[in-house]
Short mmCIF file of C-alpha atoms in Angstrom, two decimals:
data_model
loop_
_atom_site.label_atom_id
_atom_site.label_comp_id
_atom_site.label_asym_id
_atom_site.label_seq_id
_atom_site.Cartn_x
_atom_site.Cartn_y
_atom_site.Cartn_z
CA MET T 30 28.29 17.02 99.37
CA SER T 31 28.95 16.42 103.05
CA THR T 32 31.96 14.30 103.95
CA ALA T 33 30.08 12.73 106.87
CA ALA T 34 30.04 8.97 107.13
CA GLY T 35 32.98 8.63 104.77
CA CYS T 36 31.21 10.28 101.84
CA GLU T 37 33.70 11.95 99.50
CA PRO T 38 33.09 15.55 98.36
CA ASP T 39 31.03 15.91 95.16
CA ARG T 40 29.89 12.29 95.29
CA TRP T 41 26.38 10.98 95.65
CA PRO T 42 25.83 8.57 98.53
CA GLU T 43 25.52 5.10 97.08
CA SER T 44 22.21 3.26 96.74
CA VAL T 45 19.96 5.62 98.73
CA GLY T 46 16.65 4.08 99.70
CA ILE T 47 14.80 2.11 102.37
CA VAL T 48 16.99 0.32 104.91
CA GLY T 49 14.26 -0.56 107.40
CA LEU T 50 10.48 -1.01 107.21
CA GLU T 51 7.76 -1.39 109.87
CA ILE T 52 3.97 -1.56 109.65
CA VAL T 53 1.26 -1.33 112.29
CA PHE T 54 -2.45 -1.89 111.85
CA PRO T 55 -5.47 -2.09 114.17
CA SER T 56 -5.98 -5.14 116.37
CA GLN T 57 -9.68 -5.25 115.51
CA PHE T 58 -11.45 -5.77 112.20
CA VAL T 59 -14.90 -6.15 110.73
CA ASP T 60 -15.58 -8.81 108.09
CA GLN T 61 -16.73 -7.30 104.81
CA THR T 62 -19.11 -10.19 104.03
CA GLU T 63 -20.83 -9.64 107.37
CA LEU T 64 -20.85 -5.89 106.74
CA GLU T 65 -22.61 -6.48 103.41
CA ALA T 66 -25.41 -8.32 105.20
CA PHE T 67 -25.59 -5.73 107.99
CA ASP T 68 -25.78 -2.85 105.51
CA GLY T 69 -28.43 -4.66 103.45
CA VAL T 70 -26.48 -4.50 100.20
CA SER T 71 -26.16 -7.25 97.62
CA ALA T 72 -23.80 -10.10 98.46
CA GLY T 73 -20.38 -9.46 96.94
CA LYS T 74 -20.75 -5.68 96.69
CA TYR T 75 -17.80 -5.06 99.03
CA THR T 76 -15.91 -8.34 98.62
CA ILE T 77 -16.13 -8.78 94.85
CA GLY T 78 -17.08 -5.30 93.69
CA LEU T 79 -14.43 -3.55 95.77
CA GLY T 80 -12.10 -6.50 96.31
CA GLN T 81 -12.07 -6.05 100.11
CA GLN T 82 -12.16 -8.89 102.63
CA ARG T 83 -11.68 -7.31 106.06
CA MET T 84 -11.43 -3.76 107.36
CA GLY T 85 -9.26 -2.77 110.31
CA PHE T 86 -10.53 0.03 112.53
CA CYS T 87 -9.54 1.96 115.63
CA SER T 88 -11.65 2.63 118.68
CA ASP T 89 -11.36 5.97 120.46
CA ARG T 90 -8.28 4.57 122.24
CA GLU T 91 -6.13 5.19 119.16
CA ASP T 92 -5.45 8.34 117.18
CA ILE T 93 -2.87 9.42 114.62
CA ASN T 94 -0.34 10.23 117.34
CA SER T 95 -0.59 6.82 118.98
CA LEU T 96 -0.36 4.98 115.64
CA CYS T 97 2.82 6.85 114.73
CA LEU T 98 4.32 6.44 118.21
CA THR T 99 3.80 2.68 117.91
CA ALA T 100 5.30 2.49 114.41
CA VAL T 101 8.41 4.50 115.29
CA ARG T 102 9.08 2.72 118.57
CA ASN T 103 8.59 -0.73 117.01
CA LEU T 104 10.85 0.12 114.06
CA LEU T 105 13.71 1.38 116.20
CA ASP T 106 13.42 -1.53 118.64
CA ARG T 107 13.15 -4.21 115.96
CA HIS T 108 16.17 -2.90 114.04
CA GLY T 109 18.21 -1.98 117.09
CA THR T 110 18.59 1.57 115.77
CA LYS T 111 19.97 4.09 118.25
CA LEU T 112 18.09 7.37 118.55
CA ALA T 113 21.28 9.33 117.87
CA GLN T 114 21.49 7.64 114.45
CA ILE T 115 18.39 9.55 113.25
CA GLY T 116 18.95 12.99 111.73
CA ARG T 117 15.63 13.64 110.04
CA LEU T 118 12.13 12.64 111.09
CA GLU T 119 9.16 13.48 108.89
CA VAL T 120 5.50 12.49 109.05
CA GLY T 121 3.01 12.22 106.19
CA THR T 122 -0.64 12.21 107.27
CA GLU T 123 -4.06 13.69 106.53
CA THR T 124 -5.48 12.68 109.93
CA ILE T 125 -5.27 16.03 111.67
CA VAL T 126 -6.00 16.32 115.41
CA ASP T 127 -4.45 19.76 115.78
CA LYS T 128 -4.22 22.62 113.28
CA SER T 129 -0.84 23.75 114.64
CA LYS T 130 0.95 21.06 116.63
CA SER T 131 2.52 18.47 114.35
CA VAL T 132 2.47 14.71 114.85
CA LYS T 133 6.26 14.90 114.51
CA SER T 134 6.46 17.09 117.61
CA VAL T 135 4.54 14.43 119.57
CA LEU T 136 7.02 11.79 118.38
CA MET T 137 9.86 13.83 119.83
CA GLN T 138 8.99 12.50 123.28
CA LEU T 139 10.59 9.23 122.16
CA PHE T 140 13.88 11.03 121.42
CA GLU T 141 14.15 13.64 124.14
CA PRO T 142 15.09 11.26 127.00
CA GLU T 143 18.39 10.64 125.22
CA GLY T 144 18.89 14.30 124.38
CA VAL T 145 18.21 13.87 120.65
CA THR T 146 16.59 17.12 119.51
CA ASP T 147 18.52 17.87 116.30
CA LEU T 148 15.96 16.31 113.96
CA GLU T 149 14.92 18.07 110.75
CA GLY T 150 11.54 17.49 109.13
CA ILE T 151 7.91 18.16 109.99
CA ASP T 152 4.44 16.97 108.92
CA THR T 153 3.45 16.88 105.25
CA THR T 154 -0.21 16.90 104.24
CA ASN T 155 -2.05 16.28 100.99
CA ALA T 156 -4.56 13.46 101.29
CA CYS T 157 -2.96 10.06 100.64
CA TYR T 158 0.17 11.56 99.06
CA GLY T 159 1.71 13.08 102.21
CA GLY T 160 3.68 9.94 103.05
CA THR T 161 5.28 9.84 99.62
CA ALA T 162 6.15 13.55 99.86
CA ALA T 163 7.81 12.88 103.23
CA LEU T 164 9.69 9.91 101.79
CA LEU T 165 10.95 11.85 98.77
CA ASN T 166 12.02 14.67 101.10
CA ALA T 167 14.04 12.14 103.09
CA ILE T 168 15.67 10.78 99.93
CA ASN T 169 16.48 14.34 98.86
CA TRP T 170 18.00 15.12 102.27
CA VAL T 171 20.33 12.14 102.17
CA GLU T 172 21.42 13.14 98.66
CA SER T 173 21.98 16.79 99.58
CA SER T 174 24.69 18.98 101.10
CA SER T 175 22.57 19.09 104.27
CA TRP T 176 23.12 15.40 104.97
CA ASP T 177 25.25 14.75 108.05
CA GLY T 178 25.61 10.99 107.68
CA ARG T 179 22.65 10.00 109.85
CA LEU T 180 19.54 8.09 108.80
CA ALA T 181 16.19 9.65 107.99
CA LEU T 182 12.99 8.25 109.48
CA VAL T 183 9.71 8.63 107.60
CA VAL T 184 6.32 7.86 109.10
CA CYS T 185 3.10 7.53 107.08
CA GLY T 186 -0.06 7.13 109.14
CA ASP T 187 -3.81 7.65 108.92
CA ILE T 188 -7.18 6.57 110.23
CA ALA T 189 -9.60 6.38 107.31
CA VAL T 190 -13.21 6.56 108.47
CA TYR T 191 -16.40 7.37 106.59
CA ALA T 192 -19.96 8.13 107.58
CA GLN T 193 -22.31 5.16 107.53
CA GLY T 194 -23.20 4.41 103.92
CA SER T 195 -21.67 3.25 100.66
CA ALA T 196 -18.20 4.69 101.36
CA ARG T 197 -17.72 3.18 104.84
CA PRO T 198 -16.39 -0.21 103.62
CA THR T 199 -13.48 1.61 101.92
CA GLY T 200 -12.07 2.70 105.30
CA GLY T 201 -9.08 1.35 107.15
CA ALA T 202 -6.17 2.46 109.34
CA GLY T 203 -2.48 1.92 109.85
CA ALA T 204 1.00 3.36 109.86
CA VAL T 205 4.26 2.56 108.11
CA ALA T 206 7.65 3.73 109.33
CA MET T 207 10.73 3.62 107.10
CA LEU T 208 14.43 4.15 107.72
CA VAL T 209 16.09 5.89 104.77
CA GLY T 210 19.80 5.97 104.07
CA PRO T 211 22.64 4.87 101.77
CA ASN T 212 23.55 1.29 100.84
CA ALA T 213 19.88 0.36 101.00
CA PRO T 214 18.43 -3.06 100.08
CA LEU T 215 15.58 -1.15 98.40
CA ARG T 216 17.29 1.49 96.26
CA PHE T 217 15.41 4.38 94.67
CA GLU T 218 16.38 4.61 91.02
CA ARG T 219 17.86 8.08 90.67
CA GLY T 220 16.36 10.41 88.08
CA LEU T 221 13.29 8.25 87.54
CA ARG T 222 10.60 10.19 89.34
CA ALA T 223 7.53 11.47 87.54
CA THR T 224 5.06 13.78 89.26
CA TYR T 225 1.62 15.11 88.28
CA MET T 226 -0.23 17.69 90.36
CA LYS T 227 -3.46 19.51 89.65
CA HIS T 228 -6.31 21.30 91.43
CA ALA T 229 -9.40 19.12 91.94
CA TYR T 230 -12.21 18.68 94.47
CA ASP T 231 -12.40 14.89 94.23
CA PHE T 232 -11.93 14.16 97.96
CA TYR T 233 -11.36 16.74 100.68
CA LYS T 234 -12.04 17.47 104.36
CA PRO T 235 -13.39 21.01 104.74
CA ASP T 236 -15.21 20.37 108.05
CA LEU T 237 -12.48 20.56 110.68
CA SER T 238 -14.86 19.30 113.38
CA SER T 239 -15.39 15.97 111.59
CA GLU T 240 -13.19 13.03 110.62
CA TYR T 241 -15.36 12.40 107.57
CA PRO T 242 -14.39 13.59 104.08
CA VAL T 243 -16.45 15.00 101.25
CA VAL T 244 -16.10 12.66 98.28
CA ASP T 245 -17.02 12.96 94.62
CA GLY T 246 -16.65 9.28 93.83
CA LYS T 247 -16.76 9.44 90.05
CA LEU T 248 -14.42 12.42 89.85
CA SER T 249 -12.05 10.72 92.29
CA ILE T 250 -11.68 7.71 90.01
CA GLN T 251 -11.19 9.92 86.97
CA CYS T 252 -8.52 11.96 88.78
CA TYR T 253 -6.71 8.82 89.93
CA LEU T 254 -6.64 7.27 86.46
CA SER T 255 -5.68 10.50 84.68
CA ALA T 256 -2.83 10.99 87.18
CA LEU T 257 -1.68 7.44 86.52
CA ASP T 258 -1.67 8.11 82.76
CA ALA T 259 0.35 11.32 83.18
CA CYS T 260 2.88 9.86 85.63
CA TYR T 261 3.45 6.72 83.59
CA GLN T 262 4.01 8.61 80.35
CA LEU T 263 6.41 11.02 82.05
CA TYR T 264 8.26 8.12 83.67
CA ARG T 265 8.68 6.57 80.21
CA LYS T 266 10.11 9.85 78.93
CA LYS T 267 12.53 10.26 81.84
CA PHE T 268 13.66 6.65 81.54
CA ALA T 269 14.46 7.17 77.86
CA GLU T 270 16.43 10.34 78.66
CA ARG T 271 18.36 8.65 81.45
CA HIS T 272 19.07 5.48 79.47
CA PRO T 273 19.68 6.60 75.86
CA ASP T 274 21.47 3.29 75.26
CA ILE T 275 18.21 1.37 75.77
CA VAL T 276 16.25 1.61 72.53
CA THR T 277 13.20 -0.33 73.73
CA PRO T 278 10.65 2.01 75.38
CA VAL T 279 9.36 1.42 78.88
CA THR T 280 6.35 -0.87 79.03
CA LEU T 281 4.71 -2.85 81.78
CA ASP T 282 7.33 -5.52 81.08
CA THR T 283 10.01 -3.10 82.32
CA PHE T 284 8.77 -3.75 85.87
CA ASP T 285 8.98 -7.07 87.67
CA ALA T 286 6.32 -5.85 90.09
CA MET T 287 3.95 -2.88 90.11
CA ILE T 288 2.37 -1.47 93.27
CA PHE T 289 -0.26 1.25 93.60
CA HIS T 290 -2.01 3.40 96.14
CA SER T 291 -5.02 1.24 96.96
CA PRO T 292 -8.29 2.97 97.85
CA TYR T 293 -9.82 -0.45 97.19
CA CYS T 294 -8.30 -3.49 95.52
CA LYS T 295 -10.48 -3.60 92.43
CA LEU T 296 -9.30 -0.12 91.41
CA VAL T 297 -5.70 -1.38 91.56
CA GLN T 298 -6.53 -4.26 89.23
CA LYS T 299 -8.07 -1.77 86.81
CA SER T 300 -5.01 0.46 87.14
CA LEU T 301 -2.59 -2.31 86.20
CA ALA T 302 -4.68 -2.88 83.05
CA ARG T 303 -4.65 0.88 82.50
CA ILE T 304 -0.86 0.82 82.16
CA GLY T 305 -1.37 -1.83 79.51
CA LEU T 306 -3.84 0.49 77.79
CA ASN T 307 -1.18 3.20 77.79
CA ASP T 308 1.32 0.78 76.25
CA PHE T 309 -1.25 0.00 73.56
CA MET T 310 -1.98 3.66 72.85
CA LEU T 311 1.70 4.61 72.69
CA ALA T 312 2.77 1.66 70.53
CA SER T 313 3.45 1.97 66.82
CA ALA T 314 1.15 0.34 64.30
CA ASP T 315 3.63 -2.50 63.81
CA GLN T 316 3.94 -3.04 67.55
CA ARG T 317 0.18 -3.09 67.96
CA ALA T 318 -0.20 -5.66 65.22
CA LYS T 319 2.47 -7.85 66.82
CA LEU T 320 1.75 -7.43 70.54
CA PHE T 321 -1.93 -6.52 70.82
CA GLN T 322 -3.79 -8.89 68.56
CA GLY T 323 -7.52 -8.89 69.22
CA LEU T 324 -7.62 -5.29 70.43
CA GLU T 325 -7.82 -3.62 67.01
CA GLN T 326 -11.28 -2.18 67.74
CA PHE T 327 -9.75 0.21 70.29
CA GLU T 328 -7.13 1.75 68.01
CA LYS T 329 -8.98 5.04 67.65
CA VAL T 330 -10.02 5.56 71.28
CA ARG T 331 -8.58 8.46 73.27
CA LEU T 332 -7.29 7.93 76.81
CA GLU T 333 -9.38 10.77 78.22
CA ASP T 334 -12.53 9.09 76.92
CA THR T 335 -11.85 5.72 78.54
CA TYR T 336 -12.08 6.38 82.30
CA PHE T 337 -15.54 4.79 82.47
CA ASP T 338 -15.59 2.85 79.19
CA ARG T 339 -16.65 -0.63 80.29
CA ASP T 340 -15.69 -2.23 76.98
CA VAL T 341 -12.12 -0.90 77.14
CA GLU T 342 -11.84 -1.75 80.83
CA LYS T 343 -13.09 -5.31 80.37
CA ALA T 344 -10.89 -5.98 77.35
CA PHE T 345 -7.67 -4.74 78.91
CA MET T 346 -8.34 -6.33 82.30
CA ALA T 347 -8.72 -9.64 80.47
CA ARG T 348 -5.60 -8.99 78.36
CA TYR T 349 -3.53 -8.21 81.48
CA ALA T 350 -5.06 -10.70 83.91
CA ALA T 351 -1.87 -12.80 83.94
CA SER T 352 0.25 -9.67 84.44
CA PHE T 353 -1.90 -8.68 87.41
CA GLU T 354 -1.44 -12.11 88.96
CA ALA T 355 2.32 -12.00 88.44
CA LYS T 356 3.15 -8.37 89.19
CA THR T 357 0.52 -6.89 91.52
CA LYS T 358 -1.92 -9.29 93.18
CA ARG T 359 0.34 -10.38 96.04
CA SER T 360 0.96 -6.72 96.94
CA LEU T 361 -2.73 -6.33 97.83
CA HIS T 362 -2.74 -8.75 100.77
CA LEU T 363 -2.73 -6.10 103.49
CA ALA T 364 -4.97 -3.78 101.49
CA SER T 365 -7.65 -6.48 101.27
CA GLN T 366 -7.26 -7.50 104.92
CA VAL T 367 -6.99 -4.07 106.56
CA GLY T 368 -8.42 -1.59 104.05
CA ASN T 369 -7.34 1.82 102.84
CA MET T 370 -4.69 3.24 105.16
CA TYR T 371 -4.45 6.50 103.14
CA THR T 372 -0.80 7.67 103.29
CA PRO T 373 0.62 4.21 104.20
CA SER T 374 -1.52 2.45 101.59
CA VAL T 375 1.05 2.06 98.81
CA TYR T 376 3.74 1.17 101.38
CA SER T 377 1.52 -1.52 102.87
CA CYS T 378 1.53 -2.90 99.32
CA LEU T 379 5.34 -2.88 99.40
CA VAL T 380 5.26 -4.81 102.68
CA SER T 381 2.77 -7.30 101.17
CA LEU T 382 4.97 -7.81 98.13
CA LEU T 383 8.00 -8.49 100.32
CA ILE T 384 6.32 -10.91 102.71
CA GLY T 385 4.48 -12.65 99.87
CA SER T 386 7.61 -13.36 97.82
CA ASP T 387 10.64 -15.57 98.34
CA VAL T 388 14.04 -13.92 98.56
CA ASP T 389 15.13 -15.41 95.24
CA GLU T 390 12.00 -14.05 93.53
CA LEU T 391 12.92 -10.53 94.63
CA LEU T 392 16.67 -10.36 94.05
CA GLY T 393 17.62 -7.68 91.53
CA LYS T 394 14.03 -6.90 90.62
CA ARG T 395 12.57 -3.51 89.67
CA VAL T 396 9.36 -2.42 91.44
CA GLY T 397 7.25 0.35 89.94
CA VAL T 398 5.43 2.52 92.49
CA PHE T 399 2.42 4.77 91.87
CA SER T 400 1.34 7.05 94.71
CA TYR T 401 -1.81 9.18 94.56
CA GLY T 402 -3.41 11.73 96.86
CA SER T 403 -6.63 13.55 96.12
CA GLY T 404 -6.74 17.23 95.50
CA LEU T 405 -4.52 16.13 93.61
CA ALA T 406 -0.88 15.03 93.89
CA SER T 407 0.75 11.94 92.41
CA SER T 408 4.12 10.43 91.61
CA MET T 409 5.57 7.36 89.97
CA TYR T 410 9.06 6.10 90.71
CA SER T 411 10.91 2.81 90.79
CA ILE T 412 12.77 0.80 93.40
CA ALA T 413 15.63 -1.54 92.55
CA ILE T 414 15.94 -4.46 94.97
CA THR T 415 19.43 -5.50 95.98
CA THR T 416 21.19 -8.50 94.43
CA ASP T 417 22.78 -9.31 97.81
CA ARG T 418 20.85 -12.35 98.96
CA GLU T 419 22.03 -12.22 102.57
CA ARG T 420 21.10 -8.54 102.97
CA LEU T 421 17.68 -9.04 101.46
CA ALA T 422 17.00 -12.10 103.60
CA GLU T 423 17.87 -10.08 106.70
CA PHE T 424 15.65 -7.21 105.55
CA LYS T 425 12.74 -9.62 105.02
CA ARG T 426 13.37 -11.34 108.35
CA HIS T 427 12.43 -8.13 110.13
CA LEU T 428 8.95 -8.46 108.57
CA ASN T 429 8.27 -11.98 109.82
CA TYR T 430 5.89 -10.60 112.46
CA VAL T 431 3.38 -9.21 109.95
CA GLN T 432 1.30 -12.28 109.05
CA PRO T 433 1.21 -13.70 112.62
CA LEU T 434 0.00 -10.30 113.81
CA LEU T 435 -2.72 -10.23 111.15
CA ASP T 436 -3.83 -13.66 112.34
CA ARG T 437 -4.05 -12.45 115.95
CA ARG T 438 -6.59 -9.72 115.28
CA SER T 439 -10.02 -9.80 116.90
CA LYS T 440 -13.15 -9.88 114.75
CA VAL T 441 -15.93 -7.49 115.77
CA ASP T 442 -19.49 -7.89 114.51
CA PRO T 443 -20.86 -5.05 112.37
CA ALA T 444 -23.31 -3.84 115.05
CA GLU T 445 -20.53 -3.40 117.62
CA PHE T 446 -18.27 -1.84 114.97
CA THR T 447 -21.01 0.69 114.18
CA LYS T 448 -21.33 1.59 117.87
CA LEU T 449 -17.58 2.12 118.17
CA MET T 450 -17.66 4.37 115.10
CA GLU T 451 -20.50 6.36 116.69
CA VAL T 452 -18.35 6.90 119.79
CA ARG T 453 -15.52 8.23 117.60
CA GLU T 454 -17.91 10.49 115.72
CA LYS T 455 -19.57 11.87 118.86
CA ASN T 456 -16.35 12.56 120.73
CA ASN T 457 -14.15 13.81 117.93
CA HIS T 458 -12.23 16.80 119.38
CA ALA T 459 -14.00 16.47 122.75
CA ALA T 460 -12.18 17.93 125.75
CA PRO T 461 -11.82 16.97 128.51
CA TYR T 462 -12.27 13.38 127.42
CA GLU T 463 -11.47 9.90 128.69
CA PRO T 464 -11.64 7.22 125.97
CA SER T 465 -13.90 4.22 126.61
CA GLY T 466 -12.41 1.76 124.13
CA SER T 467 -10.87 -1.42 125.50
CA VAL T 468 -7.12 -1.43 126.11
CA ASP T 469 -7.14 -5.21 126.55
CA VAL T 470 -7.72 -5.85 122.82
CA LEU T 471 -4.67 -3.84 121.72
CA PHE T 472 -1.52 -5.58 120.54
CA PRO T 473 1.48 -5.67 122.91
CA GLY T 474 3.67 -2.60 122.45
CA THR T 475 0.77 -0.41 121.22
CA TYR T 476 0.59 3.20 122.33
CA TYR T 477 -2.90 4.38 123.18
CA LEU T 478 -4.69 7.57 124.15
CA GLN T 479 -5.04 7.75 127.92
CA ALA T 480 -6.87 11.06 128.20
CA VAL T 481 -7.48 14.51 126.75
CA ASP T 482 -7.52 17.29 129.36
CA SER T 483 -9.59 20.47 129.36
CA MET T 484 -6.89 22.24 127.33
CA HIS T 485 -6.98 19.50 124.65
CA ARG T 486 -3.59 18.16 125.75
CA ARG T 487 -3.28 14.46 124.97
CA THR T 488 -1.42 11.92 127.07
CA TYR T 489 -0.46 8.42 125.98
CA GLU T 490 0.44 5.11 127.58
CA ARG T 491 1.88 1.95 126.08
CA VAL T 492 0.68 -1.62 126.35
CA PRO T 493 3.73 -3.52 127.67
CA PRO T 494 5.58 -5.13 124.77
CA GLU T 495 6.02 -8.87 124.62
CA GLN T 496 9.30 -10.07 126.04
CA PRO T 497 11.38 -12.01 123.52
CA SER T 498 11.47 -15.73 124.25
CA SER T 499 14.77 -16.91 125.70
#
């Protein structure tokens, strides 16, 4: 182990995890109730059926590079972090604008003016899981002999767009940037990572000329839920191995909060109940009789037969309704207001949990995290929140901008939204190209695409940031 930053040889750095957190999302949104009417679907199909309220979207003025530039710059500025303090920078995204040049290389223009070029890490891609892979790589780096005492910076960003039709309301966009290092207010519990990976064609993007994916909706849900089953059961096993002194097995009660990758909010509610179903299936006969009264009719069901079993789903969602309210619902605030951000999705849920809870509610709590990416890759791990009230309050203070920024967004009617999506679709990969989207609607401090030249080289400008009030 490196002796940098006072770390003794052969010692793990203490409390490695997230020491800073930033989120960006589009300044424009479409209302899902209005979109229901515009699309001619039944009232409540998007709002009740999917659990979505608003959907953020980007005009052609923003791309994956600009989103990540904004997130990184805002994070460093808000936390007063010097560029020389960053030793690893890694991006997780599935929004590809170049088959060779990484988003990370574009971000280097923020560091080069101060001569900071010694930055490990590169882009990581696998649907919505790339951000988690980048984050786990950063954790591994800090806990390795390669660590030189500096912080790691992880960026998760995507623009989720779908062709006009039933999938379009499950879009969204955003980016999350995280500083990773020792002595973190949000500590990753060491040795408690469970991963499940498998080959599947549930969601993929084979047409490199289009932003739109190919989706097998039913298979996608089955893959998500089967990955959740596998990760949760492996987490239980690893927890038991790591804590042989704790006789009681892991259950949903082990976690004070549970957050999930959120393609749409209703799937998350079903997933929380699914963990309860796992607890039921794995319980002994005595435990079932004591803890699961009224569910005896499901004793002989098999997990793999329940992905689309409405009776099982309804019964366990009812049984765990209070648990959903207590452990998960508040984490879906951004997901319902902005939509599916892909790689940042589960970390937007972390932000929502933090801003939606008082400091005293969070102190010393354990947060379970399930991350999923189609194709498929998934992991479950847990975060232990610090018991230091002052540190946590300071960490949360840096997120005070989130709700005011949500409230400042501009609503766009569905017809105009559709036109803006048509512009994106028509000009995807166009060169030379000058974007037509309005710069005036962008938030202060937002990077935006200025132009693409004939050689596909992209240049960016920044909306002047707001000056802090004196």
